[in-house]
Amino acid sequence: MANDQLFKTHYTALAAGISGNSDPDAVISLRKSAIREFAELSFPTKKDEPWKYSKVDGLLSSLFSPAQNMSAVSDSLLSSARFGNLETDRYVFVDGKLNPALTQKSPDSSVSVITLKEAFASVPNFAETFLSKSTDKSDLFANLGSAFLQDGAFISIPDRKIQTRPVHLLFISTGNLVQPKLIISAGKSSESTFIEHFISDGNPAGFTNVSTGLFLAENAVVHHTKITDESDNGFHIGRIEAFQQTNSTWKSHVITMGGGMVRNEVTARLSGEGVNCLMNGLYLVTGTHHVENITLIDHQKPNGTSQESYKGILSDKSTGVFDGKIIVQKDAQKTYANQSNRNLLLSDEATADSKPQLEIYADDVNCFHGATVGQLDEMQLFYLQSRGIGEPMAKAMLTHAFAVDVLNSIPQTEIREYLDQQILERLHSPFHFEETEV
Amino acid sequence: MLSIKNLHASIGGNEILKGISLEVKAGEVHAIMGPNGSGKSTLSKVLAGREEYEVTAGSVEYLGKNLLDFSPEDRAREGIFLAFQYPVEIPGVTNIMFLRTALNEIRKYHGKEPLEGPEFLKLVREKTKILDLDDSLLKRPVNEGFSGGEKKRNEIFQMAVLEPKLAILDETDSGLDIDALRAVSDGINKLKNKDNGIIMVTHYQRLLDYIVPDFVHVLLNGKIVKSGTRELALELEEKGYDWIREEQKEEVV
C-alpha cells in the first residue's frame, strides 16, 4: 500500500524534526519510542475489527503538518463558543497549544492547569503515573500523537475540592496537524466538570488527533463533556480513557456536531469496586460526513454500574457508526450494565451501522444491550400536524425530542441549551427551543 | 359549516367509507354511532387528513372551502380538531412546549403575533382551571405515561387551548371510568358554544347522557343508514344494531 508508506514517511520525518531540545529527557525518549512504534504498525484497514466501518483512510490522501506559529483568535470566535451566561474557567488551546493570554479563570479556582512541560518538572513520576498508562502502544494514532508529544495540559483538582465552576477547555483549530494530550487527575472525593470543546477558525482542512487520560481517585466525581464541532473539511480522532478508582463516578457526554470525519474512542476502566460510569453520546451527522463512536466499558471489579446511551441523527448522505463493547471480567460480580444505541435516519440515503457487544466472564451480573435504526414515527408526526404544527417544525420537534434525553444528564442548563440551539441550527429547524417555566 | 357529500375512502385498496353524506351547522352537536368496523374512526381520520386513507369519490366542504385540498396542519389551522381515539405519546416534548408551538403556528397562519411565555401561561392556566386539571400535566412529556383517562382529558385540554371551530371527538369516552367520563364531558360542555360544531364518534350512548346531541347518525358498513335525534341513541342502546341491519336487508330486498 503505497499511500500507507507515504503517510508514515511524512509523519515520521516531521516528528523526527521537532525542535524540542529544551524538553525533558523523558519526553524526548517517549517521542522516540512512539516514532518507532508508529513506523512498525500498519494503517488500519476494514479487516481490523474496531476499524470495520471506519473512514479513517481519508487521512492517507490528505497529509498535514503542525502549525508553525500561534495564530491570533478573533473575539467573535471566542464569544461564539460561550455557553450563554455560564461562568467557566476557560483555557484556550490554539492548534493544540495553550495560549495563556486567553485564559479566564476565577481567582479562587481550585483547578490547576499547567503545560505538559511544567508537569514534567513539577509532578513526580509524571510519565509513568499518567502518560504511559493512558497511551495505547498498539494504536497507530495514539503513537502518532505521542511521536509529537509537546502540546496539551495537565489538569488536576485536589482531594476533597468541589469545583462548581466548569472548566472549559476550548480547542481552536486553524487547519493543521493538531495533537494535544490532556491528562486530568481528579483527587479523592473531589467533584468537577470539564468541557472539551473543539472548534475551527473558518472551514479549513485539518487533522486533530487528541488524547485524553482521566484519572479518578477514590470517590471522585467528574462530569466530562466533549463537544466536537470542527470544520466540515477536517478529520478528528479523539481518544478518551478514564481510569476509575473505588466508588468514583464518571459522567461522560460525547457530542459530535461537526467535522468531515470524526472518530471518538471512549474507554472506561472500572478498576475499583462500586464504580459508576455514565457514557452518553450524540452524533448529529449531515452532508456526506462520517462519525464513528468506538466505546469500551471494562468492568474489572464488583458492584460497578454502567449506563450507556448513544444516539445518532443522520441526514443527507451521511454515515454513522456505533461500535460499543462492554466487558465484565471474572471478578466483576454484581455488575449492572446497560447499553443502548439508537439511530434516527432523516434521509433514505443516510446509513447507520451499529454493533453493540457484551463480553461477560462473571456469573452474577445484570447486563442489557440493544440497538435500533429507524425513522421518525408517522403517528407522532401526524399528531403534531393535526394540532396545526407544520411538517418541517413537527419533524424538528421530534428529532430534537429524540436527542434530548442524552443531554439531560449534563448538569449545567446553559450547556444543555447551547447544545439544543446548535442541534436545531444543524437541522435547519424552524423550531426554537424556548423553555416555558411553569 | 361542514358539508360531506357521497364520501368514499379506502385504505390499501379496501373501501371503508362507501358514500357518506352529512351536514353540520355551527352550534350543532352530532353523534355518529355504529358497531366496530363500521368506518367511524376512518371518517374522523379522513376529516383530519391522515394520508394513509385515499379519498376515491365525494366532496367535503368546510366553511366554503374544499377541505380535502388542505394538509393536516392547515386543516387544524382552519379550526378542525380531532380528539384522537388513541392519543399519541411523544417522549421528549413537554405538553406546554407542544401546545405553545401549536398555538403559535395557528396564530402565525392567521397573521397574528406569537404569544410570549407569560401571556401563554396565563391562557393555559385559565384553561386548566376550567377543566380542573393539575398544572403538573403541563411539564410532562405529551401523553407519556398518562393513564387512559389522563390522555383523553389531555385531548380536551388541547381543544380548550386551541379553540377549534369544529371538533371531532373520536371515541373520547372509550376506556374511561365514570368519574373520568364525567370530567371529560364537563370539559366538552364548557367548550361548547353557538359558533362551533362538534362531531362525537362513539360506540356507546353513555357519553350522550352527558353531552346531549342534536342529531344521531348510525354508521353501518361505511354508510350512514339512519339519522334521528337523541331517542335513536337510546333505542340503539336498548336493542343493539341488529334491527337496523335487518331494516337494511329489507330495504335491499
mmCIF file with all atom_site columns, C-alpha atoms in Angstrom, chain A residues 7-8 37-39 41-44 51 136-145 209:
data_model
loop_
_atom_site.group_PDB
_atom_site.id
_atom_site.type_symbol
_atom_site.label_atom_id
_atom_site.label_alt_id
_atom_site.label_comp_id
_atom_site.label_asym_id
_atom_site.label_entity_id
_atom_site.label_seq_id
_atom_site.pdbx_PDB_ins_code
_atom_site.Cartn_x
_atom_site.Cartn_y
_atom_site.Cartn_z
_atom_site.occupancy
_atom_site.B_iso_or_equiv
_atom_site.pdbx_formal_charge
_atom_site.auth_seq_id
_atom_site.auth_comp_id
_atom_site.auth_asym_id
_atom_site.auth_atom_id
_atom_site.pdbx_PDB_model_num
ATOM 1  C CA . PHE A 1 7   ? 1.669   8.566  5.274  1.00 0.00 ? 7   PHE A CA 1
ATOM 2  C CA . LYS A 1 8   ? 4.315   7.031  7.538  1.00 0.00 ? 8   LYS A CA 1
ATOM 3  C CA . GLU A 1 37  ? 6.058   2.004  17.203 1.00 0.00 ? 37  GLU A CA 1
ATOM 4  C CA . PHE A 1 38  ? 4.302   4.214  14.683 1.00 0.00 ? 38  PHE A CA 1
ATOM 5  C CA . ALA A 1 39  ? 6.663   3.141  11.910 1.00 0.00 ? 39  ALA A CA 1
ATOM 6  C CA . LEU A 1 41  ? 2.297   -0.515 12.822 1.00 0.00 ? 41  LEU A CA 1
ATOM 7  C CA . SER A 1 42  ? 0.205   -0.770 9.691  1.00 0.00 ? 42  SER A CA 1
ATOM 8  C CA . PHE A 1 43  ? -2.507  1.633  8.769  1.00 0.00 ? 43  PHE A CA 1
ATOM 9  C CA . PRO A 1 44  ? -5.832  0.149  9.912  1.00 0.00 ? 44  PRO A CA 1
ATOM 10 C CA . TRP A 1 51  ? -11.989 -0.245 12.170 1.00 0.00 ? 51  TRP A CA 1
ATOM 11 C CA . ASP A 1 136 ? -2.260  2.576  23.848 1.00 0.00 ? 136 ASP A CA 1
ATOM 12 C CA . LYS A 1 137 ? 1.002   1.353  22.311 1.00 0.00 ? 137 LYS A CA 1
ATOM 13 C CA . SER A 1 138 ? -0.783  -0.834 19.798 1.00 0.00 ? 138 SER A CA 1
ATOM 14 C CA . ASP A 1 139 ? -2.714  2.039  18.283 1.00 0.00 ? 139 ASP A CA 1
ATOM 15 C CA . LEU A 1 140 ? -1.288  3.835  15.272 1.00 0.00 ? 140 LEU A CA 1
ATOM 16 C CA . PHE A 1 141 ? -2.891  7.185  16.031 1.00 0.00 ? 141 PHE A CA 1
ATOM 17 C CA . ALA A 1 142 ? -2.060  7.102  19.744 1.00 0.00 ? 142 ALA A CA 1
ATOM 18 C CA . ASN A 1 143 ? 1.545   6.601  18.742 1.00 0.00 ? 143 ASN A CA 1
ATOM 19 C CA . LEU A 1 144 ? 1.311   9.365  16.194 1.00 0.00 ? 144 LEU A CA 1
ATOM 20 C CA . GLY A 1 145 ? 0.179   11.667 18.973 1.00 0.00 ? 145 GLY A CA 1
ATOM 21 C CA . ASN A 1 209 ? -5.658  13.823 16.875 1.00 0.00 ? 209 ASN A CA 1
#
